[in-house]
Amino acid sequence: MAKIKTSEKILKCATRLFAQHGYDGTIMDDLAEQCGVNKASIYYHHKDKATLYENALIALFTPIADAVVAAVSVEDDPVTRLESHIRMFARASADNPYFSAILMRELASGGANMPVSARRQMERVLALLGETLLLGESKNIFKPAETLIIHFMIVGTINLFVTSIPFRKSLPGASRADQRKNFDIESAAAQISKIIIDSLLLK
Amino acid sequence: MAKIKTSEKILKCATRLFAQHGYDGTIMDDLAEQCGVNKASIYYHHKDKATLYENALIALFTPIADAVVAAVSVEDDPVTRLESHIRMFARASADNPYFSAILMRELASGGANMPVSARRQMERVLALLGETLLLGESKNIFKPAETLIIHFMIVGTINLFVTSIPFRKSLPGASRADQRKNFDIESAAAQISKIIIDSLLLK
DNA sequence: CAAAAATGTAACTAATTGGTTAATATTTTG
DNA sequence: CAAAATATTAACCAATTAGTTACATTTTTG
């Protein structure tokens, strides 16, 4: 139990800091202090800052892609598959709020520093969506559509929804009902699903 | 002519670097070199790094919000308004690729460092969208919808589309037609419009 | 034109940052 | 248990960074 604790603790803490401040904005001294470990321990377990970042991203991206793939691939009906896809991606993003922030930063810098293994996880999700849309087309349920645009719609909308939660909480007004509608990821996922499927379905 | 040239030149160059590397990742010495001006000139014209960032964001966000508001507010029909809204936001984002990158970085850090004046520009766009949706509802053209979700859908999708252009260009395969479909912002905007309006229209 | 105001530069500084080192403590294992 | 492998620490270092200063040049203006 105690074996991997420090390494894990560093990774978790680093993920938070990378999400909050970006790669350059994350200071190794601060990380050590906030982890409650010595700085040399970080370097002992994770080699250097770049490797630590890579480790953090792999640990962050992989389970999310896994969850989406697992949930979708057991379904046969294209509509159900797409609903599961969006719901699971939304849930996974909300469960791991640092994922969206880091993904957005990476996309903002053109995926320059993104490790291939992390990028591959996003490609898995994109490929899965492609399969679902193609299945829908071949069954005469869906109109033809651009996979990439649908993917961007899902990811982009969820990204903004998740990362803006703390920001929106500090906004004025909004009733209890609004609050729920605005902060509940399940409700957001359902709305996104509805919009996309409405447009995709052959009338 | 020569009066504001240096100040403008610094601002333009700084915007690019902030978009590419983020606030912390942008190094003032590099900026000076890439601008072709001395570092002290930067401080002379823009006080310090934080102020420079603020100036850059204001200069970046304001014309984009202006363009969207100008294009939309002359229209009466809710559908046309929404189409204009999405098209103009997409065009403005594509014309100024640094806008999306900076916006994404800001949202990733919860809008922590975003100057109020820049935030207000995004709020203008959101409010405008709210008016359009309300107009559509009152005319019995649109179903009721969550403004925020639609806003996130537009902004999130365009953000990803624009920032991923350089990234996608380095991807393998894709025919000429695919290339056009994938890289042409007008086509992307039309698809987003169609999806959202399809779902919004009362049958 | 000459004084003054504005703008530009090179060299410097104080603080911060990623990374190292050598010594110590803890855990594992033959 | 003792040796070996693993893990942790405090102190240190070289490089980088934001910001400054004193001086030179150009532009404006009375």
Short mmCIF file of C-alpha atoms (C1' of nucleotides) in Angstrom, two decimals:
data_model
loop_
_atom_site.label_atom_id
_atom_site.label_comp_id
_atom_site.label_asym_id
_atom_site.label_seq_id
_atom_site.Cartn_x
_atom_site.Cartn_y
_atom_site.Cartn_z
CA MET A 1 0.00 0.00 0.00
CA ALA A 2 2.65 2.45 1.03
CA LYS A 3 4.73 1.51 -1.99
CA ILE A 4 3.04 3.60 -4.63
CA LYS A 5 1.48 6.16 -2.32
CA THR A 6 4.02 8.94 -2.76
CA SER A 7 4.29 8.56 -6.51
CA GLU A 8 0.50 8.56 -6.81
CA LYS A 9 0.14 11.49 -4.47
CA ILE A 10 2.58 13.51 -6.57
CA LEU A 11 0.79 12.57 -9.76
CA LYS A 12 -2.61 13.56 -8.43
CA CYS A 13 -1.40 16.86 -7.07
CA ALA A 14 0.55 17.61 -10.24
CA THR A 15 -2.51 16.94 -12.38
CA ARG A 16 -4.44 19.53 -10.42
CA LEU A 17 -1.71 22.13 -10.72
CA PHE A 18 -1.14 21.50 -14.43
CA ALA A 19 -4.88 21.94 -15.01
CA GLN A 20 -5.08 25.10 -12.94
CA HIS A 21 -1.90 26.83 -14.07
CA GLY A 22 -0.73 25.08 -17.22
CA TYR A 23 2.63 23.46 -17.79
CA ASP A 24 4.76 26.60 -17.56
CA GLY A 25 2.66 28.02 -14.76
CA THR A 26 3.22 25.00 -12.57
CA ILE A 27 6.18 25.50 -10.24
CA MET A 28 7.96 22.43 -8.99
CA ASP A 29 8.66 23.98 -5.57
CA ASP A 30 4.96 24.70 -5.11
CA LEU A 31 4.11 21.18 -6.17
CA ALA A 32 6.49 19.71 -3.60
CA GLU A 33 5.03 21.89 -0.88
CA GLN A 34 1.41 21.17 -1.78
CA CYS A 35 2.11 17.44 -2.04
CA GLY A 36 3.83 17.43 1.31
CA VAL A 37 6.89 15.74 -0.18
CA ASN A 38 10.38 16.92 -0.87
CA LYS A 39 11.16 18.23 -4.31
CA ALA A 40 13.84 15.62 -4.91
CA SER A 41 11.19 12.93 -4.37
CA ILE A 42 9.31 14.26 -7.35
CA TYR A 43 12.41 13.96 -9.48
CA TYR A 44 13.15 10.57 -8.02
CA HIS A 45 9.72 9.21 -8.97
CA HIS A 46 9.05 11.10 -12.18
CA LYS A 47 12.46 11.94 -13.68
CA ASP A 48 11.74 15.53 -14.69
CA LYS A 49 8.93 18.01 -15.24
CA ALA A 50 8.20 16.91 -18.80
CA THR A 51 7.99 13.25 -17.81
CA LEU A 52 5.80 14.08 -14.85
CA TYR A 53 3.46 15.93 -17.18
CA GLU A 54 3.39 13.00 -19.55
CA ASN A 55 2.66 10.57 -16.74
CA ALA A 56 -0.13 12.78 -15.47
CA LEU A 57 -1.74 13.03 -18.90
CA ILE A 58 -1.64 9.31 -19.56
CA ALA A 59 -3.19 8.56 -16.16
CA LEU A 60 -5.85 11.18 -16.87
CA PHE A 61 -6.81 10.41 -20.47
CA THR A 62 -6.73 6.63 -20.54
CA PRO A 63 -9.52 5.81 -18.06
CA ILE A 64 -11.78 8.38 -19.72
CA ALA A 65 -11.41 6.86 -23.17
CA ASP A 66 -11.76 3.41 -21.61
CA ALA A 67 -15.03 4.35 -19.94
CA VAL A 68 -16.55 5.76 -23.13
CA VAL A 69 -15.45 2.81 -25.25
CA ALA A 70 -16.69 0.30 -22.67
CA ALA A 71 -20.11 1.91 -22.37
CA VAL A 72 -20.67 2.39 -26.10
CA SER A 73 -19.35 -0.85 -27.53
CA VAL A 74 -21.89 -3.01 -25.69
CA GLU A 75 -24.75 -1.20 -27.44
CA ASP A 76 -26.19 -2.09 -30.85
CA ASP A 77 -28.67 0.66 -31.59
CA PRO A 78 -26.98 3.76 -33.11
CA VAL A 79 -29.17 6.18 -31.13
CA THR A 80 -28.45 4.39 -27.86
CA ARG A 81 -24.76 4.24 -28.74
CA LEU A 82 -24.63 7.97 -29.39
CA GLU A 83 -26.52 8.75 -26.20
CA SER A 84 -24.16 6.55 -24.20
CA HIS A 85 -21.17 8.12 -25.91
CA ILE A 86 -22.19 11.63 -24.95
CA ARG A 87 -23.39 10.71 -21.47
CA MET A 88 -20.26 8.77 -20.58
CA PHE A 89 -17.91 11.38 -21.96
CA ALA A 90 -19.77 14.05 -20.02
CA ARG A 91 -19.72 12.02 -16.79
CA ALA A 92 -16.06 11.15 -17.11
CA SER A 93 -15.22 14.80 -17.79
CA ALA A 94 -17.22 15.98 -14.81
CA ASP A 95 -15.75 13.32 -12.53
CA ASN A 96 -12.31 14.47 -13.55
CA PRO A 97 -12.60 18.22 -13.94
CA TYR A 98 -8.87 18.50 -14.63
CA PHE A 99 -9.27 16.54 -17.84
CA SER A 100 -11.18 19.27 -19.67
CA ALA A 101 -8.86 22.02 -18.51
CA ILE A 102 -5.75 20.16 -19.60
CA LEU A 103 -7.29 19.10 -22.89
CA MET A 104 -8.28 22.68 -23.66
CA ARG A 105 -4.80 23.97 -22.88
CA GLU A 106 -3.27 21.31 -25.07
CA LEU A 107 -5.57 22.10 -27.96
CA ALA A 108 -4.84 25.78 -27.48
CA SER A 109 -1.15 25.13 -28.09
CA GLY A 110 -1.93 22.91 -31.05
CA GLY A 111 -1.20 19.71 -29.17
CA ALA A 112 2.46 20.67 -29.26
CA ASN A 113 3.48 19.06 -25.99
CA MET A 114 0.78 16.42 -25.88
CA PRO A 115 2.30 12.94 -25.51
CA VAL A 116 1.30 10.57 -28.29
CA SER A 117 -0.27 8.16 -25.84
CA ALA A 118 -2.64 10.87 -24.61
CA ARG A 119 -3.47 11.95 -28.14
CA ARG A 120 -4.21 8.36 -29.05
CA GLN A 121 -6.88 8.22 -26.33
CA MET A 122 -8.74 11.09 -27.96
CA GLU A 123 -8.40 9.39 -31.32
CA ARG A 124 -10.00 6.26 -29.86
CA VAL A 125 -13.03 8.31 -28.84
CA LEU A 126 -13.21 9.95 -32.25
CA ALA A 127 -12.95 6.60 -34.05
CA LEU A 128 -15.69 5.18 -31.85
CA LEU A 129 -17.98 8.04 -32.77
CA GLY A 130 -17.22 7.46 -36.43
CA GLU A 131 -18.28 3.84 -36.12
CA THR A 132 -21.54 4.80 -34.45
CA LEU A 133 -22.41 7.37 -37.11
CA LEU A 134 -21.56 4.94 -39.89
CA LEU A 135 -23.68 2.26 -38.26
CA GLY A 136 -26.58 4.69 -38.08
CA GLU A 137 -26.20 5.57 -41.74
CA SER A 138 -26.03 1.96 -42.86
CA LYS A 139 -29.21 1.22 -40.92
CA ASN A 140 -30.97 4.20 -42.53
CA ILE A 141 -31.46 5.85 -39.15
CA PHE A 142 -28.97 8.69 -39.45
CA LYS A 143 -28.30 11.20 -42.19
CA PRO A 144 -24.69 11.37 -43.34
CA ALA A 145 -22.71 13.71 -41.10
CA GLU A 146 -19.18 14.95 -40.52
CA THR A 147 -17.77 12.90 -37.67
CA LEU A 148 -15.24 15.56 -36.79
CA ILE A 149 -17.85 18.28 -36.40
CA ILE A 150 -20.02 16.09 -34.18
CA HIS A 151 -16.96 15.15 -32.14
CA PHE A 152 -15.99 18.80 -31.70
CA MET A 153 -19.54 19.58 -30.72
CA ILE A 154 -19.57 16.98 -28.00
CA VAL A 155 -16.08 17.62 -26.68
CA GLY A 156 -16.19 21.38 -27.09
CA THR A 157 -19.52 21.79 -25.37
CA ILE A 158 -18.65 19.49 -22.46
CA ASN A 159 -15.26 21.16 -22.08
CA LEU A 160 -16.82 24.57 -21.72
CA PHE A 161 -19.55 23.30 -19.46
CA VAL A 162 -17.15 21.60 -17.07
CA THR A 163 -14.44 24.25 -16.94
CA SER A 164 -16.91 27.06 -16.50
CA ILE A 165 -18.64 25.56 -13.46
CA PRO A 166 -16.50 27.38 -10.86
CA PHE A 167 -16.70 30.53 -12.95
CA ARG A 168 -20.49 30.40 -13.30
CA LYS A 169 -20.98 29.70 -9.63
CA SER A 170 -19.68 33.19 -8.92
CA LEU A 171 -22.19 34.76 -11.28
CA PRO A 172 -25.16 36.70 -9.92
CA GLY A 173 -28.80 35.64 -9.99
CA ALA A 174 -30.13 32.29 -11.21
CA SER A 175 -32.88 30.45 -9.40
CA ARG A 176 -32.55 27.02 -7.80
CA ALA A 177 -33.99 25.41 -10.92
CA ASP A 178 -31.60 27.31 -13.15
CA GLN A 179 -28.75 26.30 -10.91
CA ARG A 180 -29.61 22.64 -11.30
CA LYS A 181 -30.06 22.92 -15.04
CA ASN A 182 -26.81 24.83 -15.34
CA PHE A 183 -24.60 22.76 -13.10
CA ASP A 184 -25.95 19.25 -13.57
CA ILE A 185 -23.79 17.46 -16.07
CA GLU A 186 -26.40 14.76 -16.71
CA SER A 187 -28.89 17.37 -17.78
CA ALA A 188 -26.32 19.04 -20.00
CA ALA A 189 -25.42 15.73 -21.62
CA ALA A 190 -29.09 15.01 -22.26
CA GLN A 191 -29.56 18.38 -23.96
CA ILE A 192 -26.50 17.93 -26.15
CA SER A 193 -27.69 14.43 -27.05
CA LYS A 194 -31.10 15.69 -27.96
CA ILE A 195 -29.82 18.48 -30.17
CA ILE A 196 -27.40 16.27 -32.07
CA ILE A 197 -29.76 13.31 -32.46
CA ASP A 198 -32.68 15.55 -33.50
CA SER A 199 -30.60 16.83 -36.35
CA LEU A 200 -29.12 13.45 -37.25
CA LEU A 201 -32.33 11.44 -37.45
CA LEU A 202 -33.94 10.87 -40.85
CA LYS A 203 -37.40 12.33 -40.59
CA MET B 1 1.47 56.69 -38.68
CA ALA B 2 4.74 56.06 -36.92
CA LYS B 3 3.23 57.17 -33.63
CA ILE B 4 1.35 54.05 -32.66
CA LYS B 5 3.27 51.60 -34.81
CA THR B 6 5.61 50.27 -32.14
CA SER B 7 2.93 49.91 -29.52
CA GLU B 8 0.68 48.13 -32.03
CA LYS B 9 3.48 45.92 -33.25
CA ILE B 10 4.23 44.80 -29.69
CA LEU B 11 0.57 44.13 -29.03
CA LYS B 12 0.13 42.02 -32.15
CA CYS B 13 3.26 40.00 -31.50
CA ALA B 14 2.39 39.55 -27.82
CA THR B 15 -1.08 38.29 -28.73
CA ARG B 16 0.46 35.60 -30.88
CA LEU B 17 2.87 34.50 -28.18
CA PHE B 18 0.24 34.52 -25.44
CA ALA B 19 -1.97 32.35 -27.65
CA GLN B 20 0.82 29.94 -28.52
CA HIS B 21 2.49 29.63 -25.13
CA GLY B 22 0.08 31.00 -22.56
CA TYR B 23 0.74 33.80 -20.09
CA ASP B 24 3.46 32.08 -18.07
CA GLY B 25 4.98 30.48 -21.14
CA THR B 26 5.46 33.84 -22.83
CA ILE B 27 8.94 35.24 -22.17
CA MET B 28 9.41 38.97 -22.38
CA ASP B 29 12.91 38.66 -23.84
CA ASP B 30 11.58 36.47 -26.64
CA LEU B 31 8.78 38.90 -27.26
CA ALA B 32 11.24 41.78 -27.59
CA GLU B 33 13.37 39.80 -30.01
CA GLN B 34 10.45 38.62 -32.13
CA CYS B 35 8.96 42.12 -32.23
CA GLY B 36 12.26 43.60 -33.25
CA VAL B 37 12.09 46.10 -30.40
CA ASN B 38 14.02 46.46 -27.20
CA LYS B 39 12.56 45.03 -24.05
CA ALA B 40 12.39 48.37 -22.32
CA SER B 41 10.18 49.61 -25.14
CA ILE B 42 7.64 47.01 -24.18
CA TYR B 43 7.64 48.25 -20.62
CA TYR B 44 7.54 51.83 -21.81
CA HIS B 45 4.43 51.22 -23.89
CA HIS B 46 2.62 48.63 -21.80
CA LYS B 47 3.76 49.10 -18.21
CA ASP B 48 4.28 45.44 -17.31
CA LYS B 49 3.49 41.90 -18.42
CA ALA B 50 0.07 41.78 -16.78
CA THR B 51 -0.99 45.09 -18.35
CA LEU B 52 0.32 44.01 -21.74
CA TYR B 53 -1.76 40.86 -21.46
CA GLU B 54 -4.82 42.85 -20.54
CA ASN B 55 -4.29 45.25 -23.45
CA ALA B 56 -3.87 42.35 -25.84
CA LEU B 57 -7.06 40.65 -24.65
CA ILE B 58 -9.14 43.79 -24.92
CA ALA B 59 -7.88 44.48 -28.44
CA LEU B 60 -8.62 40.87 -29.35
CA PHE B 61 -12.07 40.35 -27.81
CA THR B 62 -13.76 43.66 -28.51
CA PRO B 63 -13.82 43.65 -32.34
CA ILE B 64 -15.06 40.06 -32.33
CA ALA B 65 -18.02 40.81 -30.11
CA ASP B 66 -18.62 43.99 -32.10
CA ALA B 67 -18.73 42.07 -35.38
CA VAL B 68 -21.20 39.51 -34.05
CA VAL B 69 -23.46 42.11 -32.48
CA ALA B 70 -23.37 44.28 -35.61
CA ALA B 71 -24.26 41.42 -37.93
CA VAL B 72 -27.02 39.98 -35.77
CA SER B 73 -28.80 43.08 -34.55
CA VAL B 74 -29.79 44.23 -38.05
CA GLU B 75 -31.76 41.01 -38.58
CA ASP B 76 -35.36 40.43 -37.53
CA ASP B 77 -35.99 36.79 -38.27
CA PRO B 78 -34.81 34.52 -35.41
CA VAL B 79 -33.49 31.86 -37.77
CA THR B 80 -31.53 34.41 -39.80
CA ARG B 81 -30.27 35.99 -36.60
CA LEU B 82 -29.02 32.66 -35.29
CA GLU B 83 -27.38 31.83 -38.60
CA SER B 84 -25.67 35.21 -38.67
CA HIS B 85 -24.62 34.81 -35.07
CA ILE B 86 -22.90 31.49 -35.69
CA ARG B 87 -21.45 32.50 -39.05
CA MET B 88 -20.01 35.76 -37.79
CA PHE B 89 -18.60 34.24 -34.64
CA ALA B 90 -17.00 31.50 -36.72
CA ARG B 91 -15.55 33.97 -39.24
CA ALA B 92 -14.21 36.28 -36.58
CA SER B 93 -12.63 33.33 -34.75
CA ALA B 94 -11.02 32.04 -37.93
CA ASP B 95 -9.78 35.51 -38.95
CA ASN B 96 -8.18 35.82 -35.55
CA PRO B 97 -6.96 32.35 -34.69
CA TYR B 98 -5.35 33.62 -31.50
CA PHE B 99 -8.74 34.46 -30.08
CA SER B 100 -9.84 30.85 -29.66
CA ALA B 101 -6.55 29.74 -28.18
CA ILE B 102 -6.51 32.52 -25.62
CA LEU B 103 -10.18 32.06 -24.77
CA MET B 104 -9.65 28.35 -24.22
CA ARG B 105 -6.67 28.94 -21.98
CA GLU B 106 -8.62 31.48 -19.98
CA LEU B 107 -11.57 29.17 -19.54
CA ALA B 108 -9.20 26.38 -18.57
CA SER B 109 -7.98 28.45 -15.65
CA GLY B 110 -11.51 29.40 -14.70
CA GLY B 111 -11.21 32.89 -16.12
CA ALA B 112 -8.88 33.67 -13.23
CA ASN B 113 -6.70 36.22 -14.97
CA MET B 114 -9.24 37.36 -17.54
CA PRO B 115 -9.70 41.13 -17.40
CA VAL B 116 -13.29 42.16 -16.79
CA SER B 117 -13.45 44.09 -20.04
CA ALA B 118 -12.60 40.94 -22.00
CA ARG B 119 -15.12 38.89 -20.02
CA ARG B 120 -17.76 41.47 -20.72
CA GLN B 121 -17.28 40.99 -24.45
CA MET B 122 -18.16 37.31 -24.12
CA GLU B 123 -21.15 38.24 -22.01
CA ARG B 124 -22.35 40.56 -24.78
CA VAL B 125 -22.31 37.64 -27.22
CA LEU B 126 -24.12 35.42 -24.74
CA ALA B 127 -26.77 38.06 -24.07
CA LEU B 128 -27.28 38.56 -27.79
CA LEU B 129 -27.88 34.86 -28.25
CA GLY B 130 -30.36 34.91 -25.38
CA GLU B 131 -32.32 37.68 -27.12
CA THR B 132 -32.43 35.74 -30.37
CA LEU B 133 -33.66 32.57 -28.70
CA LEU B 134 -36.30 34.48 -26.76
CA LEU B 135 -37.44 36.21 -29.94
CA GLY B 136 -37.77 32.84 -31.64
CA GLU B 137 -39.81 31.48 -28.75
CA SER B 138 -42.13 34.48 -28.64
CA LYS B 139 -42.76 34.12 -32.39
CA ASN B 140 -43.51 30.40 -31.96
CA ILE B 141 -40.64 29.44 -34.21
CA PHE B 142 -38.25 28.00 -31.63
CA LYS B 143 -38.76 25.56 -28.82
CA PRO B 144 -37.59 26.79 -25.41
CA ALA B 145 -33.88 26.08 -24.97
CA GLU B 146 -31.03 26.70 -22.57
CA THR B 147 -29.13 29.71 -23.85
CA LEU B 148 -25.98 28.68 -22.05
CA ILE B 149 -25.86 25.23 -23.62
CA ILE B 150 -26.40 26.64 -27.10
CA HIS B 151 -23.73 29.25 -26.44
CA PHE B 152 -21.29 26.60 -25.28
CA MET B 153 -22.10 24.54 -28.31
CA ILE B 154 -21.32 27.36 -30.68
CA VAL B 155 -18.23 28.63 -28.91
CA GLY B 156 -16.91 25.21 -27.92
CA THR B 157 -17.26 23.75 -31.39
CA ILE B 158 -15.73 26.73 -33.16
CA ASN B 159 -12.91 26.88 -30.62
CA LEU B 160 -11.96 23.29 -31.27
CA PHE B 161 -12.36 23.67 -35.00
CA VAL B 162 -10.11 26.70 -35.20
CA THR B 163 -7.40 25.63 -32.78
CA SER B 164 -7.13 22.16 -34.27
CA ILE B 165 -6.54 23.35 -37.84
CA PRO B 166 -2.73 23.25 -37.64
CA PHE B 167 -2.92 19.99 -35.77
CA ARG B 168 -5.24 18.36 -38.29
CA LYS B 169 -3.17 19.56 -41.24
CA SER B 170 -0.40 17.25 -40.06
CA LEU B 171 -2.73 14.25 -40.01
CA PRO B 172 -2.46 11.55 -42.67
CA GLY B 173 -4.91 10.86 -45.51
CA ALA B 174 -8.03 12.87 -46.32
CA SER B 175 -9.03 13.68 -49.89
CA ARG B 176 -9.24 17.17 -51.37
CA ALA B 177 -12.97 17.28 -50.68
CA ASP B 178 -12.44 16.18 -47.09
CA GLN B 179 -9.77 18.81 -46.70
CA ARG B 180 -12.15 21.52 -47.80
CA LYS B 181 -14.93 20.26 -45.59
CA ASN B 182 -12.56 19.96 -42.66
CA PHE B 183 -10.70 23.22 -42.95
CA ASP B 184 -13.32 25.59 -44.37
CA ILE B 185 -14.76 27.59 -41.51
CA GLU B 186 -17.83 28.63 -43.52
CA SER B 187 -18.75 25.02 -44.07
CA ALA B 188 -18.22 24.25 -40.38
CA ALA B 189 -20.40 27.18 -39.37
CA ALA B 190 -23.14 26.05 -41.75
CA GLN B 191 -23.10 22.56 -40.26
CA ILE B 192 -23.25 23.85 -36.70
CA SER B 193 -26.09 26.18 -37.68
CA LYS B 194 -28.01 23.38 -39.28
CA ILE B 195 -27.67 21.05 -36.31
CA ILE B 196 -28.73 23.65 -33.78
CA ILE B 197 -31.58 25.10 -35.83
CA ASP B 198 -32.88 21.65 -36.81
CA SER B 199 -33.26 20.86 -33.16
CA LEU B 200 -34.63 24.26 -32.18
CA LEU B 201 -37.38 24.55 -34.80
CA LEU B 202 -40.92 23.64 -33.82
CA LYS B 203 -41.96 20.88 -36.22
"C1'" DC C 1 16.44 76.66 -34.20
"C1'" DA C 2 16.70 75.20 -29.48
"C1'" DA C 3 14.54 73.45 -25.51
"C1'" DA C 4 11.67 69.92 -24.07
"C1'" DA C 5 9.10 65.94 -24.48
"C1'" DA C 6 8.79 61.36 -26.21
"C1'" DT C 7 10.85 57.13 -27.61
"C1'" DG C 8 14.56 53.91 -28.04
"C1'" DT C 9 18.60 51.07 -26.28
"C1'" DA C 10 22.23 48.19 -23.66
"C1'" DA C 11 23.59 46.63 -19.49
"C1'" DC C 12 22.25 45.39 -14.95
"C1'" DT C 13 19.74 43.24 -10.82
"C1'" DA C 14 17.05 40.77 -7.67
"C1'" DA C 15 14.21 36.97 -7.51
"C1'" DT C 16 12.60 32.71 -9.20
"C1'" DT C 17 12.99 28.21 -11.32
"C1'" DG C 18 14.21 23.45 -12.77
"C1'" DG C 19 17.25 20.33 -11.51
"C1'" DT C 20 21.34 18.12 -8.61
"C1'" DT C 21 23.97 16.11 -4.87
"C1'" DA C 22 25.47 13.80 -1.07
"C1'" DA C 23 23.92 12.12 3.00
"C1'" DT C 24 20.22 9.74 5.64
"C1'" DA C 25 16.33 6.90 6.54
"C1'" DT C 26 13.29 3.10 5.47
"C1'" DT C 27 11.92 -1.16 3.47
"C1'" DT C 28 12.88 -5.53 1.36
"C1'" DT C 29 15.07 -9.82 1.19
"C1'" DG C 30 18.70 -13.63 1.21
"C1'" DC D 1 19.81 -9.93 11.32
"C1'" DA D 2 22.62 -7.71 7.84
"C1'" DA D 3 23.23 -6.31 3.33
"C1'" DA D 4 21.07 -4.41 -0.55
"C1'" DA D 5 17.60 -1.92 -2.72
"C1'" DT D 6 14.35 1.69 -2.32
"C1'" DA D 7 12.76 6.14 -0.71
"C1'" DT D 8 13.30 10.75 1.41
"C1'" DT D 9 15.57 14.94 2.73
"C1'" DA D 10 18.02 19.59 3.18
"C1'" DA D 11 21.09 22.39 1.07
"C1'" DC D 12 22.93 23.93 -3.09
"C1'" DC D 13 23.58 25.60 -8.06
"C1'" DA D 14 23.33 27.36 -12.68
"C1'" DA D 15 20.20 29.35 -15.69
"C1'" DT D 16 16.34 32.07 -16.62
"C1'" DT D 17 13.07 35.73 -15.89
"C1'" DA D 18 10.46 40.09 -15.03
"C1'" DG D 19 11.50 44.41 -14.36
"C1'" DT D 20 14.90 48.73 -13.84
"C1'" DT D 21 18.16 52.36 -14.81
"C1'" DA D 22 21.01 55.57 -16.88
"C1'" DC D 23 21.97 57.15 -21.21
"C1'" DA D 24 21.25 58.13 -26.39
"C1'" DT D 25 18.34 59.41 -30.08
"C1'" DT D 26 14.41 61.22 -32.33
"C1'" DT D 27 10.31 64.06 -32.56
"C1'" DT D 28 7.59 67.81 -31.23
"C1'" DT D 29 6.82 72.53 -30.38
"C1'" DG D 30 7.28 77.50 -28.57
#
